Amino acid sequence: MADPFTIRLVLSFVTGFIWITLLTILAERFGTKIGGAIAGIPATMVVALLFIGITQSSEIASASTTVVPLVVGMNALFTVIYIFFARHTNLILSLAGSLAIWGILSFLLVLSNWSSFSWSIVGYIALVLISYYFLEKRFNIKSQGKRALKYTAFQFLLRAFIGGSLIFLAVLMAKIGGPLLGGIFASFPALTVALIIITRLHHEASYTEALLKNFIIGGTINVVIFVAAVRYLYPVLGLANGTIVSLAVSLVAFYLGYHLIIKKMI
């Protein structure tokens, strides 16, 4: 029988492979508002929490959600920092600078031994509101419409490789990096970094900014709602039913978030 961690690595790669490729194509077909909202469907989070539940227990999977909302908020802040740097330097330096600051914040979070889910939610709300202020008001990022592209097999494979590899490496380093590095890489913004790299390869900077803005402000709400549902439903409903109901709740949040928040942004 295959080692459980090997199975998780394979599932992580396949999820990233399929999800990020599909997501970038949908954003190009329908515009960054819909693309940003779809990015918030918690595909990678479902795999991560479900795997913890299968290999350990539903109670441990529930408990592992404690810091997730705060981490999602930190990833929103990472996006703001990246866009600030990207407006003043090239892709490599802006990614390196924003990831360095994210790494310092993650290091401090790991050292803090954070244990409050309620304060994690408060932290998420505060960081997303700060991100909203900069992305919507200060940076004045405007949403983009659909793009007409003729896709090649190489483009599909490149997007799939980037998306799958980044999530694969984040999961791998979270396992082998020890308590400190492992804790940092467990919160690595792999999806966000993949979206940045892929969209910058094919589009101008303003398109990347628009997709990130809609994802961070509207899409991440779905992730946090899914995580909160998992936290309270896994111990009661078990893994299968808990995942189904949590996903259903998240999809309702996706619909409401798109119509009440994302559609009203510039």
XYZ file of N, CA and C in Angstrom:
798
model
N 0.846 -1.206 0.000
C 0.000 0.000 0.000
C 0.876 1.249 0.000
N 0.493 2.256 -0.781
C 1.285 3.472 -0.886
C 1.299 4.225 0.431
N 2.416 4.904 0.669
C 2.541 5.727 1.867
C 1.516 6.864 1.809
N 0.813 7.145 2.930
C -0.218 8.196 2.921
C 0.307 9.559 2.481
N 1.541 9.890 2.891
C 2.073 11.196 2.509
C 2.342 11.257 1.008
N 2.786 10.140 0.433
C 2.987 10.090 -1.018
C 1.672 10.325 -1.746
N 0.609 9.720 -1.227
C -0.720 9.928 -1.816
C -1.105 11.402 -1.742
N -0.812 12.029 -0.599
C -1.150 13.448 -0.459
C -0.354 14.301 -1.442
N 0.930 13.979 -1.633
C 1.738 14.724 -2.591
C 1.155 14.614 -3.998
N 0.782 13.404 -4.371
C 0.208 13.188 -5.702
C -1.104 13.952 -5.852
N -1.968 13.861 -4.835
C -3.247 14.573 -4.878
C -3.043 16.082 -4.934
N -2.047 16.580 -4.192
C -1.763 18.017 -4.191
C -1.324 18.476 -5.573
N -0.442 17.683 -6.200
C 0.031 18.047 -7.539
C -1.117 18.022 -8.543
N -1.925 16.969 -8.496
C -3.038 16.835 -9.443
C -4.061 17.953 -9.238
N -4.345 18.276 -7.966
C -5.295 19.356 -7.679
C -4.790 20.678 -8.232
N -3.515 20.994 -7.955
C -2.934 22.219 -8.484
C -2.875 22.211 -10.000
N -2.501 21.064 -10.556
C -2.418 20.857 -12.005
C -3.738 21.229 -12.674
N -4.827 20.662 -12.187
C -6.145 20.857 -12.803
C -6.740 22.212 -12.438
N -6.711 22.537 -11.133
C -7.443 23.693 -10.644
C -6.886 25.006 -11.162
N -5.572 25.173 -11.105
C -4.988 26.451 -11.506
C -5.072 26.634 -13.017
N -4.903 25.552 -13.772
C -5.079 25.639 -15.226
C -6.509 26.056 -15.562
N -7.481 25.389 -14.954
C -8.892 25.700 -15.195
C -9.225 27.121 -14.769
N -8.708 27.527 -13.620
C -9.001 28.846 -13.073
C -8.520 29.957 -13.993
N -7.280 29.857 -14.479
C -6.744 30.911 -15.342
C -7.503 30.978 -16.668
N -7.930 29.834 -17.172
C -8.701 29.819 -18.420
C -10.075 30.460 -18.218
N -10.741 30.132 -17.108
C -12.053 30.719 -16.821
C -11.956 32.230 -16.649
N -10.885 32.697 -15.995
C -10.695 34.141 -15.819
C -10.528 34.824 -17.173
N -9.809 34.163 -18.088
C -9.622 34.735 -19.425
C -10.915 34.686 -20.241
N -11.704 33.673 -20.044
C -12.955 33.524 -20.792
C -14.048 34.473 -20.302
N -14.092 34.709 -18.994
C -15.231 35.433 -18.415
C -14.848 36.726 -17.689
N -13.566 37.047 -17.572
C -13.144 38.265 -16.902
C -12.641 38.013 -15.491
N -11.948 39.001 -14.947
C -11.283 38.814 -13.655
C -12.245 38.799 -12.474
N -13.435 39.381 -12.617
C -14.386 39.332 -11.497
C -14.853 37.904 -11.255
N -15.270 37.232 -12.312
C -15.690 35.837 -12.167
C -14.491 34.961 -11.825
N -13.354 35.219 -12.467
C -12.149 34.445 -12.181
C -11.710 34.561 -10.737
N -11.759 35.778 -10.194
C -11.376 35.981 -8.800
C -12.311 35.284 -7.840
N -13.607 35.313 -8.162
C -14.583 34.629 -7.313
C -14.374 33.121 -7.344
N -14.144 32.572 -8.548
C -13.934 31.131 -8.686
C -12.670 30.694 -7.958
N -11.655 31.554 -7.944
C -10.405 31.222 -7.250
C -10.632 30.970 -5.769
N -11.721 31.527 -5.239
C -12.020 31.332 -3.826
C -12.690 30.011 -3.508
N -13.102 29.247 -4.530
C -13.633 27.906 -4.251
C -12.491 27.075 -3.668
N -12.649 26.543 -2.468
C -11.503 26.007 -1.709
C -11.043 24.615 -2.141
N -10.667 24.468 -3.413
C -10.297 23.150 -3.934
C -9.093 22.561 -3.206
N -8.011 23.341 -3.082
C -6.809 22.817 -2.425
C -7.030 22.626 -0.930
N -7.845 23.477 -0.325
C -8.128 23.356 1.108
C -8.943 22.095 1.392
N -9.845 21.750 0.488
C -10.628 20.519 0.647
C -9.702 19.315 0.710
N -8.747 19.249 -0.218
C -7.801 18.126 -0.256
C -6.982 18.071 1.027
N -6.478 19.233 1.471
C -5.616 19.272 2.652
C -6.346 18.805 3.909
N -7.526 19.363 4.159
C -8.252 19.028 5.390
C -8.833 17.620 5.336
N -9.295 17.219 4.164
C -9.835 15.863 4.028
C -8.738 14.827 4.241
N -7.538 15.125 3.742
C -6.418 14.200 3.926
C -6.058 14.065 5.405
N -6.030 15.188 6.112
C -5.746 15.140 7.551
C -6.791 14.289 8.255
N -8.041 14.478 7.875
C -9.115 13.706 8.489
C -9.009 12.226 8.208
N -8.625 11.860 6.979
C -8.521 10.448 6.602
C -7.344 9.774 7.296
N -6.188 10.450 7.304
C -4.979 9.830 7.852
C -4.874 9.965 9.367
N -5.605 10.914 9.958
C -5.540 11.086 11.412
C -6.954 10.951 12.002
N -7.682 12.045 12.064
C -9.065 11.974 12.548
C -9.789 13.259 12.188
N -11.116 13.208 12.209
C -11.901 14.403 11.907
C -11.688 15.476 12.963
N -11.439 15.059 14.211
C -11.197 16.019 15.288
C -9.892 16.782 15.052
N -8.851 16.065 14.611
C -7.570 16.723 14.340
C -7.704 17.655 13.134
N -8.429 17.219 12.115
C -8.663 18.080 10.952
C -9.396 19.355 11.365
N -10.375 19.199 12.251
C -11.112 20.355 12.758
C -10.187 21.305 13.513
N -9.346 20.737 14.378
C -8.439 21.559 15.186
C -7.387 22.258 14.333
N -7.024 21.655 13.200
C -5.972 22.230 12.355
C -6.415 23.507 11.651
N -7.684 23.844 11.751
C -8.191 25.057 11.099
C -7.936 26.319 11.916
N -7.426 26.180 13.132
C -7.331 27.313 14.061
C -6.690 28.542 13.443
N -5.558 28.369 12.792
C -4.794 29.515 12.319
C -5.095 29.850 10.860
N -5.871 29.030 10.168
C -6.063 29.204 8.724
C -6.630 30.575 8.345
N -7.694 31.086 8.990
C -8.192 32.408 8.589
C -7.133 33.507 8.680
N -6.326 33.483 9.726
C -5.279 34.491 9.858
C -4.250 34.351 8.743
N -3.904 33.116 8.399
C -2.962 32.873 7.306
C -3.529 33.392 5.986
N -4.813 33.174 5.753
C -5.458 33.693 4.543
C -5.379 35.221 4.524
N -5.574 35.850 5.674
C -5.425 37.298 5.769
C -4.012 37.754 5.473
N -3.021 36.998 5.959
C -1.623 37.319 5.669
C -1.333 37.189 4.182
N -1.947 36.208 3.543
C -1.757 36.045 2.108
C -2.398 37.192 1.326
N -3.476 37.763 1.869
C -4.063 38.960 1.265
C -3.075 40.120 1.342
N -2.443 40.262 2.496
C -1.442 41.316 2.669
C -0.249 41.086 1.747
N 0.131 39.821 1.566
C 1.205 39.472 0.629
C 0.893 40.006 -0.766
N -0.362 39.900 -1.176
C -0.767 40.378 -2.496
C -0.591 41.885 -2.624
N -0.967 42.613 -1.585
C -0.800 44.068 -1.589
C 0.677 44.431 -1.720
N 1.515 43.756 -0.948
C 2.952 44.036 -0.980
C 3.533 43.705 -2.348
N 3.103 42.572 -2.914
C 3.593 42.196 -4.248
C 3.237 43.274 -5.271
N 1.977 43.720 -5.284
C 1.550 44.708 -6.276
C 2.319 46.015 -6.102
N 2.567 46.404 -4.855
C 3.357 47.615 -4.608
C 4.748 47.474 -5.222
N 5.409 46.355 -4.950
C 6.746 46.130 -5.507
C 6.700 46.018 -7.030
N 5.665 45.335 -7.553
C 5.575 45.104 -8.998
C 5.449 46.407 -9.775
N 4.924 47.437 -9.127
C 4.790 48.730 -9.793
C 6.096 49.513 -9.795
N 7.099 48.967 -9.106
C 8.373 49.678 -9.022
C 9.564 48.848 -9.496
N 9.345 47.558 -9.757
C 10.462 46.711 -10.180
C 9.930 45.554 -11.015
N 10.802 44.581 -11.338
C 10.384 43.477 -12.210
C 9.732 42.339 -11.429
N 9.273 41.326 -12.164
C 8.529 40.216 -11.567
C 9.349 39.467 -10.525
N 10.588 39.152 -10.857
C 11.414 38.347 -9.948
C 11.670 39.085 -8.644
N 12.064 40.353 -8.739
C 12.366 41.118 -7.531
C 11.110 41.389 -6.705
N 9.995 41.647 -7.367
C 8.764 41.924 -6.624
C 8.267 40.671 -5.910
N 8.377 39.509 -6.551
C 8.009 38.257 -5.889
C 8.954 37.955 -4.736
N 10.251 38.144 -4.971
C 11.239 37.863 -3.922
C 11.023 38.768 -2.712
N 10.789 40.052 -2.954
C 10.591 40.989 -1.853
C 9.329 40.714 -1.063
N 8.229 40.459 -1.763
C 6.963 40.202 -1.067
C 6.994 38.871 -0.329
N 7.641 37.854 -0.908
C 7.753 36.563 -0.223
C 8.670 36.655 0.994
N 9.689 37.507 0.918
C 10.575 37.690 2.069
C 9.803 38.293 3.245
N 8.991 39.313 2.973
C 8.183 39.919 4.038
C 7.148 38.921 4.552
N 6.519 38.185 3.636
C 5.569 37.146 4.048
C 6.260 36.108 4.932
N 7.495 35.734 4.567
C 8.231 34.747 5.351
C 8.506 35.223 6.769
N 8.847 36.499 6.920
C 9.094 37.062 8.256
C 7.814 37.027 9.088
N 6.702 37.440 8.484
C 5.421 37.420 9.206
C 5.016 35.992 9.574
N 5.237 35.045 8.669
C 4.911 33.643 8.948
C 5.787 33.093 10.063
N 7.060 33.484 10.058
C 7.994 33.071 11.107
C 7.492 33.535 12.473
N 7.056 34.789 12.544
C 6.532 35.318 13.808
C 5.253 34.597 14.218
N 4.426 34.251 13.229
C 3.184 33.530 13.527
C 3.478 32.137 14.082
N 4.450 31.452 13.487
C 4.827 30.120 13.977
C 5.336 30.205 15.410
N 6.156 31.210 15.691
C 6.713 31.362 17.040
C 5.642 31.696 18.072
N 4.551 32.296 17.628
C 3.517 32.738 18.573
C 2.666 31.595 19.119
N 2.730 30.412 18.464
C 1.881 29.276 18.869
C 0.408 29.694 18.964
N -0.077 30.314 17.925
C -1.442 30.842 17.877
C -2.460 29.749 18.193
N -3.423 30.059 19.059
C -4.360 29.010 19.483
C -5.829 29.449 19.502
N -6.119 30.663 19.050
C -7.494 31.174 19.111
C -8.100 31.284 17.712
N -9.135 30.501 17.446
C -9.816 30.578 16.154
C -10.576 31.900 16.027
N -11.177 32.360 17.108
C -11.933 33.618 17.073
C -11.040 34.792 16.697
N -9.862 34.869 17.327
C -8.940 35.952 17.009
C -8.328 35.771 15.621
N -8.259 34.536 15.164
C -7.808 34.283 13.801
C -8.791 34.884 12.801
N -10.082 34.748 13.082
C -11.115 35.363 12.236
C -11.002 36.883 12.274
N -10.812 37.430 13.481
C -10.657 38.885 13.631
C -9.450 39.374 12.832
N -8.341 38.637 12.925
C -7.143 38.996 12.173
C -7.381 38.966 10.676
N -8.104 37.947 10.227
C -8.432 37.855 8.797
C -9.233 39.070 8.344
N -10.272 39.405 9.094
C -11.124 40.538 8.721
C -10.310 41.828 8.657
N -9.459 42.045 9.652
C -8.646 43.261 9.689
C -7.704 43.335 8.486
N -7.024 42.226 8.185
C -6.052 42.223 7.089
C -6.731 42.351 5.728
N -7.904 41.746 5.566
C -8.615 41.863 4.292
C -9.166 43.277 4.106
N -9.619 43.903 5.188
C -10.084 45.289 5.083
C -8.936 46.221 4.710
N -7.770 45.995 5.305
C -6.581 46.783 4.942
C -6.245 46.560 3.468
N -6.286 45.293 3.048
C -5.988 44.956 1.655
C -7.003 45.607 0.718
N -8.281 45.577 1.109
C -9.329 46.204 0.298
C -9.049 47.694 0.117
N -8.676 48.358 1.196
C -8.406 49.797 1.131
C -7.316 50.101 0.106
N -6.233 49.337 0.157
C -5.128 49.604 -0.762
C -5.465 49.181 -2.193
N -6.025 47.996 -2.367
C -6.284 47.489 -3.714
C -7.376 48.272 -4.432
N -8.428 48.607 -3.713
C -9.581 49.258 -4.336
C -9.462 50.778 -4.325
N -8.931 51.350 -3.248
C -8.937 52.804 -3.084
C -7.602 53.462 -3.447
N -6.500 52.932 -2.925
C -5.202 53.571 -3.156
C -4.592 53.168 -4.496
N -4.594 51.881 -4.804
C -4.010 51.428 -6.064
C -4.972 51.606 -7.241
N -6.262 51.765 -6.926
C -7.287 52.015 -7.954
C -7.250 50.957 -9.066
N -7.223 49.701 -8.651
C -7.149 48.595 -9.614
C -8.529 48.344 -10.209
N -8.605 48.349 -11.525
C -9.882 48.140 -12.210
C -9.974 46.707 -12.735
N -11.157 46.114 -12.589
C -11.371 44.756 -13.083
C -11.231 44.719 -14.602
N -10.859 43.554 -15.120
C -10.628 43.377 -16.549
C -11.669 42.433 -17.142
N -11.990 42.652 -18.412
C -12.938 41.792 -19.106
C -12.278 40.536 -19.646
N -13.024 39.791 -20.449
C -12.503 38.531 -20.983
C -11.410 38.796 -22.012
N -10.543 37.818 -22.184
C -9.451 37.910 -23.141
C -9.576 36.792 -24.173
N -9.358 37.135 -25.426
C -9.416 36.132 -26.495
C -8.015 35.573 -26.716
N -7.808 34.326 -26.345
C -6.516 33.675 -26.520
C -6.688 32.362 -27.268
N -5.716 32.050 -28.106
C -5.659 30.731 -28.729
C -4.647 29.898 -27.945
N -5.143 28.902 -27.262
C -4.288 28.117 -26.379
C -3.533 27.044 -27.154
N -2.281 26.868 -26.778
C -1.466 25.796 -27.345
C -1.276 24.710 -26.295
N -0.853 23.542 -26.738
C -0.587 22.447 -25.801
C 0.502 22.847 -24.817
N 1.489 23.610 -25.296
C 2.573 24.042 -24.412
C 2.047 24.954 -23.308
N 1.127 25.859 -23.642
C 0.559 26.750 -22.629
C -0.192 25.966 -21.559
N -0.981 24.987 -21.987
C -1.694 24.146 -21.026
C -0.714 23.440 -20.094
N 0.306 22.833 -20.675
C 1.267 22.066 -19.884
C 2.066 22.970 -18.951
N 2.421 24.162 -19.424
C 3.185 25.085 -18.587
C 2.366 25.539 -17.386
N 1.118 25.901 -17.615
C 0.246 26.320 -16.512
C 0.046 25.173 -15.521
N -0.195 23.992 -16.056
C -0.403 22.830 -15.197
C 0.841 22.528 -14.374
N 2.003 22.622 -15.006
C 3.255 22.326 -14.304
C 3.516 23.343 -13.201
N 3.332 24.615 -13.503
C 3.567 25.657 -12.495
C 2.610 25.486 -11.318
N 1.326 25.336 -11.608
C 0.333 25.194 -10.537
C 0.563 23.960 -9.699
N 0.748 22.816 -10.352
C 0.961 21.571 -9.619
C 2.248 21.573 -8.825
N 3.327 22.090 -9.417
C 4.637 22.055 -8.766
C 4.690 22.938 -7.528
N 4.115 24.131 -7.602
C 4.161 25.034 -6.450
C 3.412 24.453 -5.256
N 2.245 23.879 -5.495
C 1.483 23.280 -4.397
C 2.186 22.022 -3.891
N 2.742 21.230 -4.801
C 3.513 20.037 -4.434
C 4.679 20.406 -3.518
N 5.456 21.426 -3.901
C 6.620 21.834 -3.112
C 6.216 22.388 -1.753
N 5.116 23.137 -1.703
C 4.656 23.677 -0.422
C 4.297 22.551 0.538
N 3.594 21.527 0.039
C 3.216 20.384 0.877
C 4.449 19.600 1.300
N 5.387 19.402 0.365
C 6.606 18.650 0.671
C 7.438 19.350 1.738
N 7.654 20.662 1.578
C 8.466 21.401 2.540
C 7.783 21.502 3.895
N 6.455 21.546 3.901
C 5.729 21.563 5.174
C 5.969 20.271 5.946
N 6.235 19.181 5.210
C 6.470 17.882 5.842
C 7.908 17.722 6.305
N 8.881 18.082 5.458
C 10.283 17.782 5.753
C 11.035 18.950 6.377
N 10.392 20.109 6.468
C 11.105 21.295 6.928
C 11.280 21.410 8.425
N 10.768 20.443 9.182
C 10.862 20.544 10.630
C 9.768 21.439 11.178
N 9.691 21.580 12.499
C 8.595 22.338 13.117
C 8.502 23.783 12.639
N 9.650 24.442 12.473
C 9.625 25.858 12.124
C 9.358 26.068 10.635
N 10.239 25.525 9.776
C 10.045 25.673 8.340
C 8.754 25.001 7.886
N 8.444 23.876 8.515
C 7.212 23.177 8.170
C 5.994 24.029 8.425
N 5.983 24.720 9.556
C 4.864 25.597 9.877
C 4.751 26.753 8.910
N 5.892 27.270 8.467
C 5.878 28.382 7.519
C 5.367 27.927 6.154
N 5.908 26.812 5.651
C 5.509 26.344 4.324
C 4.082 25.819 4.293
N 3.562 25.415 5.443
C 2.169 24.965 5.486
C 1.213 26.088 5.106
N 1.650 27.336 5.291
C 0.800 28.484 4.961
C 1.264 29.201 3.694
N 2.162 28.586 2.934
C 2.712 29.216 1.732
C 1.604 29.544 0.728
N 1.583 30.777 0.196
C 0.512 31.179 -0.735
C 0.738 30.640 -2.140
N 0.735 29.311 -2.272
C 1.079 28.672 -3.547
C 0.126 29.067 -4.668
N -1.175 29.099 -4.365
C -2.158 29.459 -5.391
C -1.925 30.877 -5.891
N -1.692 31.803 -4.969
C -1.486 33.204 -5.343
C -0.234 33.366 -6.190
N 0.863 32.729 -5.776
C 2.119 32.821 -6.529
C 1.948 32.220 -7.921
N 1.253 31.087 -8.001
C 1.020 30.458 -9.305
C 0.215 31.375 -10.222
N -0.818 32.016 -9.671
C -1.625 32.943 -10.472
C -0.784 34.116 -10.964
N 0.087 34.620 -10.104
C 0.955 35.737 -10.495
C 1.848 35.337 -11.663
N 2.544 34.219 -11.521
C 3.499 33.792 -12.549
C 2.792 33.499 -13.869
N 1.709 32.743 -13.811
C 1.016 32.342 -15.043
C 0.419 33.543 -15.768
N -0.261 34.412 -15.034
C -0.897 35.555 -15.702
C 0.128 36.557 -16.220
N 1.254 36.701 -15.526
C 2.280 37.632 -16.008
C 2.994 37.105 -17.248
N 2.976 35.785 -17.448
C 3.577 35.221 -18.657
C 2.754 35.542 -19.899
N 1.453 35.760 -19.727
C 0.560 35.913 -20.874
C -0.152 37.260 -20.939
N -0.093 38.043 -19.857
C -0.863 39.289 -19.827
C -0.035 40.419 -19.214
N -0.560 41.633 -19.342
C 0.093 42.782 -18.735
C -0.150 42.798 -17.225
N 0.602 43.639 -16.528
C 0.542 43.676 -15.063
C -0.849 44.037 -14.557
N -1.569 44.904 -15.267
C -2.887 45.345 -14.794
C -3.880 44.186 -14.735
N -3.732 43.213 -15.629
C -4.620 42.044 -15.617
C -4.360 41.195 -14.377
N -3.085 40.970 -14.073
C -2.723 40.209 -12.870
C -3.249 40.901 -11.625
N -3.076 42.205 -11.549
C -3.561 42.969 -10.398
C -5.070 42.816 -10.234
N -5.802 42.889 -11.331
C -7.267 42.800 -11.266
C -7.723 41.431 -10.783
N -7.089 40.368 -11.280
C -7.464 39.022 -10.853
C -7.162 38.821 -9.375
N -5.998 39.290 -8.941
C -5.621 39.149 -7.530
C -6.559 39.939 -6.629
N -6.928 41.139 -7.056
C -7.828 41.957 -6.236
C -9.155 41.253 -6.005
N -9.752 40.754 -7.058
C -11.052 40.095 -6.921
C -10.958 38.800 -6.123
N -9.850 38.099 -6.259
C -9.651 36.876 -5.478
C -9.492 37.193 -3.997
N -8.648 38.152 -3.676
C -8.344 38.461 -2.276
C -9.553 39.047 -1.564
N -10.243 39.977 -2.194
C -11.342 40.662 -1.512
C -12.608 39.813 -1.481
N -12.940 39.187 -2.587
C -14.167 38.401 -2.635
C -13.964 36.911 -2.458
N -12.943 36.372 -3.122
C -12.752 34.935 -3.134
C -12.341 34.318 -1.816
N -11.491 35.010 -1.065
C -10.993 34.406 0.180
C -12.090 34.230 1.226
N -13.170 34.989 1.096
C -14.291 34.817 2.026
C -14.815 33.386 1.949
N -14.879 32.835 0.737
C -15.351 31.456 0.568
C -14.466 30.469 1.312
N -13.147 30.697 1.229
C -12.193 29.799 1.887
C -12.400 29.816 3.394
N -12.509 31.010 3.958
C -12.654 31.133 5.408
C -13.985 30.549 5.875
N -15.045 30.764 5.112
C -16.343 30.184 5.482
C -16.286 28.662 5.415
N -15.624 28.123 4.402
C -15.461 26.665 4.318
C -14.697 26.131 5.525
N -13.616 26.810 5.879
C -12.791 26.384 7.014
C -13.592 26.432 8.316
N -14.371 27.504 8.502
C -15.194 27.612 9.711
C -16.236 26.499 9.759
N -16.826 26.189 8.606
C -17.811 25.102 8.559
C -17.166 23.767 8.904
N -15.986 23.517 8.347
C -15.255 22.279 8.655
C -14.966 22.180 10.144
N -14.543 23.275 10.724
C -14.174 23.270 12.146
C -15.325 22.778 13.021
N -16.531 23.203 12.695
C -17.662 22.871 13.562
C -18.484 21.673 13.070
N -18.354 21.322 11.792
C -19.167 20.226 11.261
C -18.452 18.876 11.240
N -17.119 18.879 11.080
C -16.399 17.600 11.053
C -16.648 16.765 12.309
N -16.529 17.363 13.504
C -16.748 16.544 14.710
C -18.182 16.025 14.833
N -19.130 16.724 14.214
C -20.545 16.348 14.343
C -20.999 15.418 13.220
N -20.630 15.746 11.979
C -21.128 15.009 10.815
C -20.142 13.989 10.264
N -18.883 14.065 10.691
C -17.877 13.181 10.125
C -17.277 13.757 8.853
N -16.311 13.030 8.264
C -15.559 13.566 7.136
C -16.408 13.740 5.876
N -17.078 12.678 5.462
C -17.809 12.732 4.191
C -18.933 13.764 4.229
N -19.842 13.616 5.174
C -20.970 14.552 5.267
C -20.507 15.954 5.628
N -19.500 16.039 6.510
C -18.979 17.345 6.902
C -18.380 18.092 5.723
N -17.648 17.367 4.858
C -17.056 17.992 3.676
C -18.129 18.444 2.696
N -19.125 17.601 2.464
C -20.202 17.936 1.522
C -20.972 19.171 1.984
N -21.351 19.189 3.261
C -22.118 20.327 3.780
C -21.260 21.589 3.794
N -19.991 21.464 4.187
C -19.092 22.623 4.218
C -18.897 23.198 2.823
N -18.758 22.322 1.832
C -18.631 22.793 0.450
C -19.909 23.487 -0.015
N -21.050 22.938 0.374
C -22.327 23.558 0.008
C -22.435 24.960 0.602
N -22.047 25.095 1.862
C -22.056 26.407 2.520
C -21.113 27.360 1.793
N -19.930 26.851 1.414
C -18.951 27.673 0.714
C -19.464 28.123 -0.651
N -20.177 27.252 -1.346
C -20.714 27.615 -2.659
C -21.805 28.679 -2.545
N -22.593 28.614 -1.479
C -23.571 29.678 -1.222
C -22.833 30.997 -0.983
N -21.738 30.931 -0.201
C -20.926 32.125 0.055
C -20.315 32.647 -1.243
N -19.911 31.728 -2.125
C -19.373 32.110 -3.435
C -20.404 32.922 -4.226
N -21.629 32.435 -4.263
C -22.697 33.117 -5.002
C -22.984 34.495 -4.404
N -23.132 34.543 -3.086
C -23.443 35.810 -2.424
C -22.275 36.784 -2.528
N -21.056 36.269 -2.345
C -19.879 37.126 -2.415
C -19.713 37.758 -3.784
N -20.001 36.986 -4.813
C -19.870 37.525 -6.171
C -20.893 38.630 -6.421
N -22.139 38.380 -6.040
C -23.203 39.345 -6.341
C -23.210 40.549 -5.395
N -22.817 40.338 -4.143
C -22.897 41.421 -3.156
C -21.602 42.210 -3.014
N -20.473 41.588 -3.373
C -19.188 42.260 -3.172
C -18.454 42.487 -4.486
N -18.109 41.397 -5.177
C -17.227 41.505 -6.336
C -17.862 42.311 -7.472
N -19.144 42.080 -7.774
C -19.789 42.788 -8.882
C -19.850 44.290 -8.649
N -19.768 44.710 -7.374
C -19.885 46.129 -7.056
C -18.539 46.848 -7.030
N -17.446 46.079 -7.145
C -16.133 46.707 -7.142
C -15.821 47.267 -8.528
N -14.888 48.198 -8.572
C -14.529 48.814 -9.856
C -13.797 47.820 -10.738
